[in-house]
């Protein structure tokens, strides 16, 4: 291949000396720093195999030491942020336009549904107010330590992974805004994932569906603890369930709080299928349509183990429950 | 000389710096488009390999203006931005360039169906390679169906990408 390129470039040289000097690439670089033609040709010939080898080495190094490229990744992300932010807006606008058209068509049904919902929710509001005051009274009686105050940052999604092998989102908020590694990413419907990398102005959220995502959960109903394990499909699996756990389709799945990464009780999804080797969960959040999400600080981010450099790493994988949501990224 | 005798046309001289940067710029743009959130259910996993389309096009028409170093840097940038293990896209794009450059004379000045057939074969190989690589990296057997759908989507989007790249090339570089 490099030979063909050479032949092709060589063919140009005698006929068009000027064009030769204006060409981009390794040849030009070589000429600029004054290599002789045979040397330049050798460099040219070696460039492609060298870069192929370099890429392969990077893949292997990245596999062996997963922390190695994190700072590079974070700085590249921060640098590319303005471009990604600007370019993501037209697509988002297009999405709004189609949403608006759909809303226009369904306005009558939506109105009826919302009126019914409103009536139902007003009843719930009364129940919630009653429970809240009862809770407050009981907490006072028990002298219960107050739960840490949760704060959140709303961030816009500016990029995704664009491929079949990784499920993550990049959001326009970083350490400058108070985002920290390990914080939960949620929408009004439920859990989206957790912050896996933080730059100064951007952060990456590893989705619950990613191959490397592990979330300790409880299946409400049978009150079964399990590990929600992503496999890059739209429906993550429930692993480490007791045999004969009595799980049914439609059971709610919420975070268990085990491992100390997420607080208990965050809605995740519902059991959607019991076929195959493990039950599958349909997340409440439609992950491909998320445009804004909240990065929530429950005061628990310290619970996430810090990435361990390869030199001091003893085992290859962490214990599933102790290192909740550990992953490559 | 071998290439000339096989009918490869001499590439037109390009003095305009904007036009000379066109292959790199469009490949970089393809990278950015690849990671744009489209808010379409299921799209993220099936996003066509736009960068591969750009590399294929420019390797056939102007390999001089899209050198291996640029492909490497663009590939690594895409990996870092997408959260993919660094080096994967760079490796795939460089291998694609190597293969296409070897077969380049089969495609230059041929009808579009030849070009498309070549791209179909390349995409098939690339997707299979990517799938194998990710299975090895993650240590699990990844569902192959999404890879197949992604390949089909990539192949079916190629005519549009080829048309747009060709038009831009002609506008900025003259005939080509």
Tab-separated table of C-alpha atoms in Angstrom:
chain	number	residue	atom	x	y	z
A	1	UNK	CA	0.000	0.000	0.000
A	2	UNK	CA	2.719	2.415	0.954
A	3	UNK	CA	4.441	1.317	-2.235
A	4	UNK	CA	1.442	2.289	-4.330
A	5	UNK	CA	1.378	5.687	-2.685
A	6	UNK	CA	5.015	6.137	-3.461
A	7	UNK	CA	4.599	5.118	-7.032
A	8	UNK	CA	1.769	7.550	-7.321
A	9	UNK	CA	3.646	10.414	-5.749
A	10	UNK	CA	6.808	9.571	-7.618
A	11	UNK	CA	4.907	9.737	-10.881
A	12	UNK	CA	4.029	13.343	-10.102
A	13	UNK	CA	7.485	14.537	-9.254
A	14	UNK	CA	9.201	14.937	-12.600
A	15	UNK	CA	6.188	16.334	-14.355
A	16	UNK	CA	5.162	18.823	-11.714
A	17	UNK	CA	7.900	19.896	-9.451
A	18	UNK	CA	5.819	22.666	-7.920
A	19	UNK	CA	2.846	20.487	-7.175
A	20	UNK	CA	5.151	18.095	-5.417
A	21	UNK	CA	6.245	20.755	-2.968
A	22	UNK	CA	2.699	21.745	-2.193
A	23	UNK	CA	1.528	18.294	-1.189
A	24	UNK	CA	0.448	17.600	2.322
A	25	UNK	CA	1.475	14.704	4.500
A	26	UNK	CA	4.541	12.879	5.536
A	27	UNK	CA	6.331	13.612	2.294
A	28	UNK	CA	5.976	17.315	2.851
A	29	UNK	CA	7.034	17.098	6.442
A	30	UNK	CA	10.075	15.117	5.417
A	31	UNK	CA	11.002	17.678	2.808
A	32	UNK	CA	10.632	20.532	5.225
A	33	UNK	CA	13.065	19.085	7.670
A	34	UNK	CA	15.523	18.417	4.903
A	35	UNK	CA	15.657	14.640	4.429
A	36	UNK	CA	17.245	13.308	1.277
A	37	UNK	CA	14.798	11.719	-1.223
A	38	UNK	CA	15.711	8.067	-0.447
A	39	UNK	CA	15.437	8.745	3.277
A	40	UNK	CA	12.164	10.526	2.735
A	41	UNK	CA	10.849	7.580	0.748
A	42	UNK	CA	11.859	5.222	3.542
A	43	UNK	CA	10.073	7.357	6.108
A	44	UNK	CA	6.997	7.487	3.910
A	45	UNK	CA	7.022	3.728	3.488
A	46	UNK	CA	7.337	3.208	7.216
A	47	UNK	CA	4.699	5.729	8.321
A	48	UNK	CA	1.605	3.618	7.786
A	49	UNK	CA	2.919	0.359	9.327
A	50	UNK	CA	4.357	2.371	12.225
A	51	UNK	CA	1.029	4.084	12.907
A	52	UNK	CA	-0.862	0.780	12.612
A	53	UNK	CA	1.524	-0.684	15.159
A	54	UNK	CA	1.178	2.378	17.393
A	55	UNK	CA	-2.641	2.108	17.304
A	56	UNK	CA	-2.499	-1.596	18.142
A	57	UNK	CA	-0.113	-0.844	21.006
A	58	UNK	CA	-2.486	1.834	22.297
A	59	UNK	CA	-5.364	-0.658	22.248
A	60	UNK	CA	-3.316	-3.184	24.201
A	61	UNK	CA	-2.011	-0.617	26.684
A	62	UNK	CA	-5.523	0.750	27.169
A	63	UNK	CA	-6.739	-2.771	27.867
A	64	UNK	CA	-3.926	-3.486	30.325
A	65	UNK	CA	-4.115	-0.182	32.179
A	66	UNK	CA	-7.536	1.367	31.977
A	67	UNK	CA	-6.525	4.606	33.671
A	68	UNK	CA	-3.627	5.382	31.343
A	69	UNK	CA	-5.533	7.434	28.776
A	70	UNK	CA	-8.040	9.038	31.142
A	71	UNK	CA	-6.316	12.422	31.438
A	72	UNK	CA	-5.759	12.560	27.666
A	73	UNK	CA	-9.409	11.686	27.104
A	74	UNK	CA	-10.545	14.366	29.518
A	75	UNK	CA	-8.376	17.093	27.952
A	76	UNK	CA	-9.414	16.187	24.389
A	77	UNK	CA	-13.051	16.252	25.471
A	78	UNK	CA	-12.656	19.656	27.111
A	79	UNK	CA	-10.959	21.013	23.983
A	80	UNK	CA	-13.591	19.683	21.600
A	81	UNK	CA	-16.442	20.817	23.816
A	82	UNK	CA	-17.296	24.127	22.078
A	83	UNK	CA	-17.509	22.430	18.668
A	84	UNK	CA	-19.608	19.562	19.996
A	85	UNK	CA	-21.889	21.963	21.812
A	86	UNK	CA	-22.536	24.067	18.716
A	87	UNK	CA	-22.980	21.081	16.406
A	88	UNK	CA	-25.364	19.256	18.718
A	89	UNK	CA	-27.847	22.136	18.702
A	90	UNK	CA	-29.244	21.807	15.160
A	91	UNK	CA	-30.001	18.117	15.727
A	92	UNK	CA	-31.649	18.892	19.044
A	93	UNK	CA	-33.704	21.617	17.331
A	94	UNK	CA	-34.780	19.124	14.673
A	95	UNK	CA	-35.816	16.727	17.405
A	96	UNK	CA	-37.895	19.477	19.043
A	97	UNK	CA	-39.571	20.178	15.743
A	98	UNK	CA	-40.678	16.581	15.273
A	99	UNK	CA	-41.785	16.433	18.909
A	100	UNK	CA	-43.840	19.558	18.389
A	101	UNK	CA	-45.474	18.134	15.267
A	102	UNK	CA	-46.342	14.965	17.166
A	103	UNK	CA	-47.709	16.981	20.092
A	104	UNK	CA	-49.908	18.902	17.698
A	105	UNK	CA	-51.427	15.687	16.381
A	106	UNK	CA	-52.005	14.179	19.807
A	107	UNK	CA	-53.077	17.330	21.659
A	108	UNK	CA	-56.652	16.158	22.289
A	109	UNK	CA	-55.691	12.748	23.717
A	110	UNK	CA	-52.862	14.343	25.702
A	111	UNK	CA	-55.245	16.847	27.251
A	112	UNK	CA	-57.665	14.134	28.337
A	113	UNK	CA	-54.888	11.989	29.743
A	114	UNK	CA	-53.375	14.918	31.621
A	115	UNK	CA	-56.724	15.852	33.172
A	116	UNK	CA	-57.090	12.265	34.440
A	117	UNK	CA	-53.494	12.232	35.655
A	118	UNK	CA	-54.013	15.525	37.429
A	119	UNK	CA	-57.013	14.220	39.310
A	120	UNK	CA	-55.123	11.094	40.340
A	121	UNK	CA	-52.015	13.039	41.343
A	122	UNK	CA	-54.008	15.466	43.488
A	123	UNK	CA	-55.164	12.482	45.529
A	124	UNK	CA	-51.555	11.327	45.763
A	125	UNK	CA	-50.492	14.799	46.825
A	126	UNK	CA	-52.881	14.650	49.771
A	127	UNK	CA	-51.546	11.229	50.718
A	128	UNK	CA	-47.945	12.449	50.369
A	129	UNK	CA	-48.524	15.514	52.516
A	130	UNK	CA	-50.107	13.355	55.211
A	131	UNK	CA	-47.194	10.878	55.077
A	132	UNK	CA	-44.606	13.664	55.067
A	133	UNK	CA	-45.963	15.206	58.243
A	134	UNK	CA	-46.274	11.752	59.834
A	135	UNK	CA	-42.679	10.981	58.799
A	136	UNK	CA	-41.421	14.223	60.262
A	137	UNK	CA	-43.199	13.472	63.572
A	138	UNK	CA	-41.782	9.930	63.725
A	139	UNK	CA	-38.251	11.077	62.865
A	140	UNK	CA	-38.457	13.590	65.633
A	141	UNK	CA	-39.613	10.896	68.047
A	142	UNK	CA	-36.749	8.591	67.010
A	143	UNK	CA	-34.180	11.389	66.962
A	144	UNK	CA	-33.138	10.146	63.481
A	145	UNK	CA	-30.044	11.692	61.907
A	146	UNK	CA	-31.211	13.875	58.994
A	147	UNK	CA	-30.308	12.576	55.516
A	148	UNK	CA	-27.643	14.540	53.651
A	149	UNK	CA	-28.996	17.337	51.502
A	150	UNK	CA	-28.938	16.441	47.828
A	151	UNK	CA	-27.907	19.029	45.271
A	152	UNK	CA	-28.040	18.695	41.521
A	153	UNK	CA	-26.760	20.222	38.322
A	154	UNK	CA	-28.798	20.077	35.136
A	155	UNK	CA	-26.639	19.379	32.095
A	156	UNK	CA	-27.255	19.116	28.367
A	157	UNK	CA	-26.213	16.005	26.456
A	158	UNK	CA	-23.776	17.014	23.722
A	159	UNK	CA	-22.441	13.698	22.444
A	160	UNK	CA	-22.901	9.963	22.659
A	161	UNK	CA	-20.705	7.020	21.837
A	162	UNK	CA	-21.876	6.472	18.278
A	163	UNK	CA	-21.276	2.755	17.933
A	164	UNK	CA	-22.365	-0.678	18.946
A	165	UNK	CA	-19.843	-1.274	21.727
A	166	UNK	CA	-20.090	1.536	24.274
A	167	UNK	CA	-23.114	3.155	25.908
A	168	UNK	CA	-22.200	6.547	27.304
A	169	UNK	CA	-23.182	10.183	27.028
A	170	UNK	CA	-21.132	13.332	27.237
A	171	UNK	CA	-22.709	16.218	29.134
A	172	UNK	CA	-21.891	19.898	29.163
A	173	UNK	CA	-20.959	20.229	32.834
A	174	UNK	CA	-17.753	19.359	34.575
A	175	UNK	CA	-15.680	19.899	37.688
A	176	UNK	CA	-16.051	23.688	37.237
A	177	UNK	CA	-19.763	23.155	37.864
A	178	UNK	CA	-19.249	20.798	40.779
A	179	UNK	CA	-19.610	17.482	38.938
A	180	UNK	CA	-17.609	14.659	40.496
A	181	UNK	CA	-16.804	11.129	39.483
A	182	UNK	CA	-19.326	8.620	40.794
A	183	UNK	CA	-22.305	10.975	41.008
A	184	UNK	CA	-25.645	9.660	39.792
A	185	UNK	CA	-27.169	10.885	36.529
A	186	UNK	CA	-30.974	10.880	36.591
A	187	UNK	CA	-33.976	12.317	34.814
A	188	UNK	CA	-37.461	12.819	36.178
A	189	UNK	CA	-38.242	9.184	35.247
A	190	UNK	CA	-35.300	7.473	36.917
A	191	UNK	CA	-31.639	6.489	36.829
A	192	UNK	CA	-29.620	7.070	33.657
A	193	UNK	CA	-26.149	6.055	34.848
A	194	UNK	CA	-23.223	7.432	36.735
A	195	UNK	CA	-20.461	9.923	36.037
A	196	UNK	CA	-17.396	7.972	34.955
A	197	UNK	CA	-15.024	10.719	33.815
A	198	UNK	CA	-14.914	14.415	34.635
A	199	UNK	CA	-13.195	17.213	32.749
A	200	UNK	CA	-13.317	20.845	33.739
A	201	UNK	CA	-16.325	21.612	31.529
A	202	UNK	CA	-17.575	18.220	30.377
A	203	UNK	CA	-18.247	14.841	31.923
A	204	UNK	CA	-18.986	11.349	30.647
A	205	UNK	CA	-21.941	9.406	31.972
A	206	UNK	CA	-21.747	5.615	31.738
A	207	UNK	CA	-25.278	4.414	31.006
A	208	UNK	CA	-26.893	1.576	32.952
A	209	UNK	CA	-27.044	-0.363	29.685
A	210	UNK	CA	-23.264	-0.303	29.063
A	211	UNK	CA	-21.355	-3.561	29.115
A	212	UNK	CA	-19.309	-2.315	32.064
A	213	UNK	CA	-22.195	-0.982	34.149
A	214	UNK	CA	-23.049	-2.713	37.447
A	215	UNK	CA	-25.751	-1.277	39.697
A	216	UNK	CA	-26.819	-2.950	42.956
A	217	UNK	CA	-30.629	-3.027	42.919
A	218	UNK	CA	-33.638	-4.388	44.745
A	219	UNK	CA	-36.588	-5.914	42.943
A	220	UNK	CA	-39.589	-4.549	44.790
A	221	UNK	CA	-42.291	-7.088	45.473
A	222	UNK	CA	-40.122	-10.104	46.339
A	223	UNK	CA	-37.577	-7.644	47.856
A	224	UNK	CA	-34.783	-9.481	46.102
A	225	UNK	CA	-31.317	-7.988	45.905
A	226	UNK	CA	-29.565	-8.303	42.549
A	227	UNK	CA	-26.938	-6.711	40.366
A	228	UNK	CA	-28.201	-4.880	37.313
A	229	UNK	CA	-25.650	-5.763	34.646
A	230	UNK	CA	-25.500	-3.937	31.333
A	231	UNK	CA	-24.696	-5.867	28.154
A	232	UNK	CA	-24.991	-3.037	25.594
A	233	UNK	CA	-28.560	-4.081	24.788
A	234	UNK	CA	-31.488	-1.828	25.672
A	235	UNK	CA	-32.484	-4.107	28.556
A	236	UNK	CA	-29.859	-4.844	31.218
A	237	UNK	CA	-29.969	-8.191	33.107
A	238	UNK	CA	-30.542	-8.980	36.758
A	239	UNK	CA	-27.658	-11.146	38.026
A	240	UNK	CA	-26.955	-12.886	41.325
A	241	UNK	CA	-30.614	-13.468	42.110
A	242	UNK	CA	-31.674	-16.211	44.486
A	243	UNK	CA	-33.076	-19.261	42.747
A	244	UNK	CA	-36.868	-19.196	42.831
A	245	UNK	CA	-36.876	-15.533	43.757
A	246	UNK	CA	-40.471	-15.153	42.634
A	247	UNK	CA	-39.863	-12.248	40.292
A	248	UNK	CA	-42.722	-11.250	38.004
A	249	UNK	CA	-42.905	-9.167	34.872
A	250	UNK	CA	-43.773	-5.615	35.858
A	251	UNK	CA	-41.935	-5.679	39.227
A	252	UNK	CA	-40.310	-2.332	39.969
A	253	UNK	CA	-36.519	-2.264	40.178
A	254	UNK	CA	-34.874	0.420	42.336
A	255	UNK	CA	-31.326	1.017	43.544
A	256	UNK	CA	-30.469	-0.799	46.770
A	257	UNK	CA	-27.834	1.648	47.941
A	258	UNK	CA	-25.429	-1.227	48.515
A	259	UNK	CA	-21.838	-0.333	47.663
A	260	UNK	CA	-22.490	3.268	48.610
A	261	UNK	CA	-22.521	4.702	45.092
A	262	UNK	CA	-26.216	5.417	44.680
A	263	UNK	CA	-28.724	6.199	47.402
A	264	UNK	CA	-31.360	3.511	47.978
A	265	UNK	CA	-34.708	3.773	46.255
A	266	UNK	CA	-33.780	5.502	42.967
A	267	UNK	CA	-36.172	4.141	40.331
A	268	UNK	CA	-34.347	2.211	37.608
A	269	UNK	CA	-36.973	0.316	35.620
A	270	UNK	CA	-39.373	-2.611	35.532
A	271	UNK	CA	-38.800	-6.310	34.958
A	272	UNK	CA	-39.654	-6.737	31.293
A	273	UNK	CA	-38.827	-10.352	30.491
A	274	UNK	CA	-38.052	-13.581	32.296
A	275	UNK	CA	-36.844	-15.531	29.272
A	276	UNK	CA	-33.223	-16.489	28.853
A	277	UNK	CA	-30.714	-17.044	31.579
A	278	UNK	CA	-31.453	-13.838	33.534
A	279	UNK	CA	-34.482	-11.552	33.907
A	280	UNK	CA	-34.227	-8.340	31.899
A	281	UNK	CA	-35.162	-4.849	33.018
A	282	UNK	CA	-36.665	-2.119	30.849
A	283	UNK	CA	-35.247	1.186	32.146
A	284	UNK	CA	-37.792	3.899	32.971
A	285	UNK	CA	-35.705	6.428	31.077
A	286	UNK	CA	-35.703	6.250	27.304
A	287	UNK	CA	-31.932	6.544	27.160
A	288	UNK	CA	-31.627	7.424	23.483
A	289	UNK	CA	-33.909	10.433	23.858
A	290	UNK	CA	-32.297	12.044	26.874
A	291	UNK	CA	-31.462	15.660	26.112
A	292	UNK	CA	-31.051	17.085	29.585
A	293	UNK	CA	-30.172	15.158	32.698
A	294	UNK	CA	-29.500	15.938	36.318
A	295	UNK	CA	-26.188	15.092	37.901
A	296	UNK	CA	-27.133	14.549	41.498
A	297	UNK	CA	-24.802	14.757	44.453
A	298	UNK	CA	-26.205	12.592	47.215
A	299	UNK	CA	-23.037	13.084	49.222
A	300	UNK	CA	-22.108	9.497	48.371
A	301	UNK	CA	-19.592	9.969	45.565
A	302	UNK	CA	-16.734	9.079	47.929
A	303	UNK	CA	-18.097	5.532	47.963
A	304	UNK	CA	-16.829	4.909	44.436
A	305	UNK	CA	-13.336	3.427	44.461
A	306	UNK	CA	-10.803	5.593	42.663
A	307	UNK	CA	-9.210	4.103	39.530
A	308	UNK	CA	-6.210	2.035	40.474
A	309	UNK	CA	-3.013	2.417	38.458
A	310	UNK	CA	-1.771	-0.879	37.059
A	311	UNK	CA	1.366	-0.974	39.214
A	312	UNK	CA	-0.583	-1.173	42.456
A	313	UNK	CA	-3.418	-3.367	41.200
A	314	UNK	CA	-3.586	-6.814	42.663
A	315	UNK	CA	-6.645	-8.472	41.078
A	316	UNK	CA	-8.149	-8.007	37.647
A	317	UNK	CA	-11.764	-7.527	38.675
A	318	UNK	CA	-13.372	-6.045	41.759
A	319	UNK	CA	-16.011	-7.819	43.807
A	320	UNK	CA	-19.353	-7.159	42.159
A	321	UNK	CA	-21.153	-5.623	45.098
A	322	UNK	CA	-18.274	-3.914	46.827
A	323	UNK	CA	-17.165	-2.004	43.759
A	324	UNK	CA	-20.521	-1.101	42.361
A	325	UNK	CA	-20.506	0.126	38.770
A	326	UNK	CA	-16.827	-0.373	38.305
A	327	UNK	CA	-15.857	-0.342	34.703
A	328	UNK	CA	-13.334	0.278	32.063
A	329	UNK	CA	-14.292	3.908	31.779
B	1	UNK	CA	4.565	4.224	-13.205
B	2	UNK	CA	2.613	1.128	-12.562
B	3	UNK	CA	-0.390	3.111	-11.512
B	4	UNK	CA	-0.313	5.436	-14.456
B	5	UNK	CA	-0.228	2.580	-16.894
B	6	UNK	CA	-3.180	1.059	-15.072
B	7	UNK	CA	-5.179	4.184	-15.815
B	8	UNK	CA	-4.981	6.138	-12.582
B	9	UNK	CA	-5.356	9.794	-13.477
B	10	UNK	CA	-2.856	12.341	-12.281
B	11	UNK	CA	-4.344	14.180	-9.343
B	12	UNK	CA	-5.024	17.777	-10.047
B	13	UNK	CA	-2.743	20.262	-8.416
B	14	UNK	CA	-4.462	22.103	-5.609
B	15	UNK	CA	-3.054	25.419	-4.463
B	16	UNK	CA	-6.003	26.715	-2.511
B	17	UNK	CA	-5.193	25.990	1.155
B	18	UNK	CA	-8.877	25.593	2.004
B	19	UNK	CA	-9.269	22.958	-0.692
B	20	UNK	CA	-6.093	21.192	0.434
B	21	UNK	CA	-7.484	20.914	3.924
B	22	UNK	CA	-10.822	19.631	2.631
B	23	UNK	CA	-10.136	15.871	3.075
B	24	UNK	CA	-8.914	16.322	6.643
B	25	UNK	CA	-11.716	18.757	7.477
B	26	UNK	CA	-14.486	16.539	6.096
B	27	UNK	CA	-13.085	13.443	7.825
B	28	UNK	CA	-12.959	15.375	11.083
B	29	UNK	CA	-16.520	16.562	10.499
B	30	UNK	CA	-17.573	12.951	9.894
B	31	UNK	CA	-16.044	12.098	13.273
B	32	UNK	CA	-18.050	14.801	15.018
B	33	UNK	CA	-21.255	13.753	13.228
B	34	UNK	CA	-20.650	10.152	14.357
B	35	UNK	CA	-20.956	11.098	18.012
B	36	UNK	CA	-23.855	13.523	17.717
B	37	UNK	CA	-26.860	12.578	19.816
B	38	UNK	CA	-29.683	12.212	17.301
B	39	UNK	CA	-32.428	11.580	19.877
B	40	UNK	CA	-33.725	8.711	17.745
B	41	UNK	CA	-34.401	5.480	19.657
B	42	UNK	CA	-31.688	2.927	19.001
B	43	UNK	CA	-29.706	5.198	16.691
B	44	UNK	CA	-26.631	5.568	18.907
B	45	UNK	CA	-25.750	1.884	18.591
B	46	UNK	CA	-26.348	1.820	14.839
B	47	UNK	CA	-24.683	5.123	13.919
B	48	UNK	CA	-23.179	4.639	10.463
B	49	UNK	CA	-19.386	4.724	10.261
B	50	UNK	CA	-19.215	8.172	8.641
B	51	UNK	CA	-15.471	8.460	9.216
B	52	UNK	CA	-14.887	5.238	7.278
B	53	UNK	CA	-16.872	6.684	4.357
B	54	UNK	CA	-14.694	9.806	4.308
B	55	UNK	CA	-11.451	7.815	4.576
B	56	UNK	CA	-12.576	5.491	1.747
B	57	UNK	CA	-13.538	8.393	-0.515
B	58	UNK	CA	-10.364	10.397	0.023
B	59	UNK	CA	-8.053	7.398	-0.143
B	60	UNK	CA	-9.414	6.695	-3.580
B	61	UNK	CA	-9.450	10.258	-4.904
B	62	UNK	CA	-6.854	12.204	-2.908
B	63	UNK	CA	-4.721	9.968	-0.684
B	64	UNK	CA	-2.043	12.661	-0.809
B	65	UNK	CA	-4.272	15.086	1.059
B	66	UNK	CA	-5.328	12.621	3.777
B	67	UNK	CA	-2.006	11.244	5.031
B	68	UNK	CA	-1.801	8.330	7.487
B	69	UNK	CA	-0.797	10.664	10.327
B	70	UNK	CA	-4.014	12.675	9.885
B	71	UNK	CA	-6.060	9.451	9.840
B	72	UNK	CA	-4.306	8.277	13.000
B	73	UNK	CA	-4.940	11.552	14.841
B	74	UNK	CA	-8.579	11.710	13.719
B	75	UNK	CA	-9.107	8.075	14.732
B	76	UNK	CA	-7.617	8.598	18.183
B	77	UNK	CA	-9.663	11.780	18.646
B	78	UNK	CA	-12.831	9.882	17.768
B	79	UNK	CA	-11.948	7.123	20.243
B	80	UNK	CA	-11.269	9.617	23.011
B	81	UNK	CA	-14.455	11.589	22.364
B	82	UNK	CA	-16.670	8.532	22.009
B	83	UNK	CA	-15.334	6.805	25.105
B	84	UNK	CA	-14.111	3.846	23.043
B	85	UNK	CA	-10.757	2.221	23.964
B	86	UNK	CA	-8.155	4.526	22.371
B	87	UNK	CA	-6.531	3.226	19.218
B	88	UNK	CA	-9.441	1.089	17.996
B	89	UNK	CA	-10.831	3.500	15.395
B	90	UNK	CA	-7.349	4.676	14.426
B	91	UNK	CA	-6.285	1.077	13.806
B	92	UNK	CA	-9.385	0.281	11.767
B	93	UNK	CA	-9.131	3.431	9.640
B	94	UNK	CA	-5.418	2.939	8.959
B	95	UNK	CA	-5.988	-0.666	7.931
B	96	UNK	CA	-8.869	0.465	5.715
B	97	UNK	CA	-6.560	3.003	4.093
B	98	UNK	CA	-3.890	0.371	3.535
B	99	UNK	CA	-6.368	-2.001	1.876
B	100	UNK	CA	-8.036	0.653	-0.256
B	101	UNK	CA	-4.725	2.156	-1.367
B	102	UNK	CA	-3.647	-1.267	-2.598
B	103	UNK	CA	-6.821	-1.614	-4.674
B	104	UNK	CA	-7.099	2.062	-5.562
B	105	UNK	CA	-6.704	1.689	-9.306
B	106	UNK	CA	-9.742	-0.600	-9.410
B	107	UNK	CA	-11.940	2.264	-8.278
B	108	UNK	CA	-10.638	5.490	-9.768
B	109	UNK	CA	-12.700	6.636	-12.738
B	110	UNK	CA	-15.075	3.709	-12.429
B	111	UNK	CA	-18.846	3.842	-12.212
B	112	UNK	CA	-20.393	4.354	-8.821
B	113	UNK	CA	-21.608	0.738	-8.434
B	114	UNK	CA	-17.944	-0.392	-8.441
B	115	UNK	CA	-17.166	2.130	-5.755
B	116	UNK	CA	-20.160	1.039	-3.715
B	117	UNK	CA	-19.312	-2.645	-4.070
B	118	UNK	CA	-15.808	-1.913	-2.861
B	119	UNK	CA	-17.164	-0.010	0.107
B	120	UNK	CA	-19.580	-2.827	0.896
B	121	UNK	CA	-16.730	-5.323	1.032
B	122	UNK	CA	-14.595	-2.965	3.082
B	123	UNK	CA	-17.416	-2.265	5.563
B	124	UNK	CA	-18.096	-5.980	5.968
B	125	UNK	CA	-14.463	-6.613	6.805
B	126	UNK	CA	-14.163	-3.566	9.053
B	127	UNK	CA	-17.287	-4.397	11.056
B	128	UNK	CA	-16.215	-7.999	11.532
B	129	UNK	CA	-12.780	-6.818	12.660
B	130	UNK	CA	-14.310	-4.248	15.050
B	131	UNK	CA	-16.624	-6.842	16.553
B	132	UNK	CA	-13.766	-9.313	17.074
B	133	UNK	CA	-11.579	-6.600	18.579
B	134	UNK	CA	-14.268	-5.478	21.035
B	135	UNK	CA	-15.059	-9.079	21.994
B	136	UNK	CA	-11.350	-9.541	22.790
B	137	UNK	CA	-11.111	-6.243	24.689
B	138	UNK	CA	-14.230	-6.840	26.771
B	139	UNK	CA	-13.680	-10.569	27.136
B	140	UNK	CA	-17.271	-11.438	26.224
B	141	UNK	CA	-19.134	-12.526	23.134
B	142	UNK	CA	-20.978	-9.351	22.066
B	143	UNK	CA	-24.320	-9.656	20.276
B	144	UNK	CA	-23.453	-9.671	16.561
B	145	UNK	CA	-26.828	-8.387	15.337
B	146	UNK	CA	-26.156	-4.715	16.058
B	147	UNK	CA	-22.883	-4.954	14.156
B	148	UNK	CA	-24.754	-6.356	11.152
B	149	UNK	CA	-27.411	-3.609	11.304
B	150	UNK	CA	-24.711	-0.984	11.654
B	151	UNK	CA	-22.903	-2.381	8.616
B	152	UNK	CA	-26.127	-2.358	6.573
B	153	UNK	CA	-26.882	1.229	7.624
B	154	UNK	CA	-23.319	2.303	6.827
B	155	UNK	CA	-23.460	0.707	3.373
B	156	UNK	CA	-26.861	2.214	2.597
B	157	UNK	CA	-25.781	5.697	3.671
B	158	UNK	CA	-22.640	5.610	1.538
B	159	UNK	CA	-24.229	6.919	-1.706
B	160	UNK	CA	-25.339	10.110	0.067
B	161	UNK	CA	-21.945	10.608	1.708
B	162	UNK	CA	-20.161	9.871	-1.565
B	163	UNK	CA	-22.374	12.350	-3.432
B	164	UNK	CA	-21.787	15.103	-0.855
B	165	UNK	CA	-18.039	14.493	-0.672
B	166	UNK	CA	-17.791	14.342	-4.466
B	167	UNK	CA	-19.718	17.595	-4.874
B	168	UNK	CA	-17.600	19.393	-2.302
B	169	UNK	CA	-14.473	18.020	-3.906
B	170	UNK	CA	-15.518	19.203	-7.355
B	171	UNK	CA	-16.557	22.618	-6.080
B	172	UNK	CA	-13.355	23.305	-4.197
B	173	UNK	CA	-10.790	21.384	-6.197
B	174	UNK	CA	-12.222	21.488	-9.675
B	175	UNK	CA	-12.547	18.184	-11.516
B	176	UNK	CA	-11.720	15.200	-9.463
